[in-house]
mmCIF file of C-alpha atoms in Angstrom:
data_model
loop_
_atom_site.group_PDB
_atom_site.id
_atom_site.type_symbol
_atom_site.label_atom_id
_atom_site.label_comp_id
_atom_site.label_asym_id
_atom_site.label_seq_id
_atom_site.Cartn_x
_atom_site.Cartn_y
_atom_site.Cartn_z
ATOM 1 C CA MET B 1 91.140 106.017 115.902
ATOM 2 C CA ASP B 2 91.750 109.049 118.094
ATOM 3 C CA GLN B 3 89.095 111.447 119.439
ATOM 4 C CA ARG B 4 89.631 113.989 116.674
ATOM 5 C CA GLY B 5 89.243 111.368 113.952
ATOM 6 C CA ALA B 6 86.154 109.913 115.566
ATOM 7 C CA SER B 7 84.445 113.301 115.788
ATOM 8 C CA TRP B 8 85.438 114.079 112.193
ATOM 9 C CA THR B 9 83.867 110.859 110.915
ATOM 10 C CA LEU B 10 80.712 111.500 112.951
ATOM 11 C CA VAL B 11 80.324 114.982 111.426
ATOM 12 C CA LEU B 12 80.987 113.617 107.924
ATOM 13 C CA PHE B 13 78.390 110.876 108.446
ATOM 14 C CA ALA B 14 75.782 113.372 109.702
ATOM 15 C CA VAL B 15 76.349 115.806 106.845
ATOM 16 C CA THR B 16 76.204 113.044 104.214
ATOM 17 C CA GLY B 17 73.111 111.519 105.810
ATOM 18 C CA VAL B 18 71.270 114.838 105.894
ATOM 19 C CA LEU B 19 72.186 115.638 102.289
ATOM 20 C CA ALA B 20 71.060 112.175 101.186
ATOM 21 C CA LEU B 21 67.855 112.583 103.174
ATOM 22 C CA LEU B 22 67.134 115.876 101.410
ATOM 23 C CA ALA B 23 67.813 114.383 97.970
ATOM 24 C CA SER B 24 66.190 111.011 98.593
ATOM 25 C CA PRO B 25 62.564 111.665 97.617
ATOM 26 C CA VAL B 26 63.742 111.582 94.015
ATOM 27 C CA THR B 27 66.762 109.289 94.302
ATOM 28 C CA ALA B 28 65.954 106.902 97.167
ATOM 29 C CA LEU B 29 66.557 103.695 95.201
ATOM 30 C CA TYR B 30 69.744 105.014 93.627
ATOM 31 C CA GLY B 31 70.994 106.097 97.060
ATOM 32 C CA LEU B 32 70.292 102.652 98.430
ATOM 33 C CA LEU B 33 72.126 100.901 95.614
ATOM 34 C CA LEU B 34 75.048 103.315 95.597
ATOM 35 C CA GLY B 35 75.351 103.269 99.388
ATOM 36 C CA ALA B 36 75.248 99.482 99.660
ATOM 37 C CA GLY B 37 77.593 98.930 96.729
ATOM 38 C CA GLY B 38 79.982 101.567 98.025
ATOM 39 C CA LEU B 39 80.040 100.017 101.492
ATOM 40 C CA VAL B 40 80.920 96.631 100.023
ATOM 41 C CA ALA B 41 83.615 98.108 97.781
ATOM 42 C CA THR B 42 85.207 100.200 100.529
ATOM 43 C CA GLY B 43 85.032 97.241 102.917
ATOM 44 C CA VAL B 44 87.033 95.118 100.476
ATOM 45 C CA LEU B 45 89.449 97.989 99.846
ATOM 46 C CA ALA B 46 89.891 98.674 103.558
ATOM 47 C CA ARG B 47 90.954 95.075 104.170
ATOM 48 C CA ARG B 48 93.876 95.574 101.822
ATOM 49 C CA HIS B 49 94.742 99.228 102.361
ATOM 50 C CA ASP B 50 93.528 100.921 105.524
ATOM 51 C CA SER B 51 93.865 104.700 105.373
ATOM 52 C CA THR B 52 92.025 107.930 106.033
ATOM 53 C CA GLY B 53 90.677 107.879 102.493
ATOM 54 C CA THR B 54 89.049 104.491 102.869
ATOM 55 C CA THR B 55 87.584 105.515 106.219
ATOM 56 C CA ALA B 56 86.142 108.689 104.688
ATOM 57 C CA ALA B 57 84.713 106.781 101.729
ATOM 58 C CA THR B 58 83.119 104.213 104.037
ATOM 59 C CA VAL B 59 81.537 106.950 106.136
ATOM 60 C CA VAL B 60 80.210 108.748 103.056
ATOM 61 C CA PHE B 61 78.633 105.603 101.626
ATOM 62 C CA ALA B 62 77.145 104.717 105.031
ATOM 63 C CA GLY B 63 75.650 108.207 105.271
ATOM 64 C CA LEU B 64 74.212 107.885 101.779
ATOM 65 C CA LEU B 65 72.652 104.560 102.684
ATOM 66 C CA ALA B 66 71.291 105.877 105.973
ATOM 67 C CA GLY B 67 69.789 108.915 104.265
ATOM 68 C CA SER B 68 67.819 106.803 101.786
ATOM 69 C CA LEU B 69 66.431 104.323 104.311
ATOM 70 C CA PRO B 70 63.649 106.503 105.845
ATOM 71 C CA TYR B 71 61.983 106.978 102.450
ATOM 72 C CA LEU B 72 62.177 103.294 101.677
ATOM 73 C CA LEU B 73 60.652 102.404 105.046
ATOM 74 C CA ALA B 74 57.890 105.020 104.604
ATOM 75 C CA GLY B 75 57.184 103.717 101.107
ATOM 76 C CA ALA B 76 56.570 100.249 102.473
ATOM 77 C CA PHE B 77 53.785 101.466 104.752
ATOM 78 C CA LEU B 78 52.140 104.153 102.586
ATOM 79 C CA PRO B 79 49.475 103.168 100.056
#
């Protein structure tokens, strides 16, 4: 991956993570399930067909998963 592609995926991950973080108080469990399932699905797809689309989908699902994790961690320690 070249420098332009790497910076593009980093921005996409950050934007998706922030949007998931803002939506997660209501949808934290759904974000976790969708993010984990999407990462598995895009991982399987990327092994067969590696393209920009599979990279973008993987980054979006990783951002969704990362955005839901803070609420799940906080929920474990709050009464």
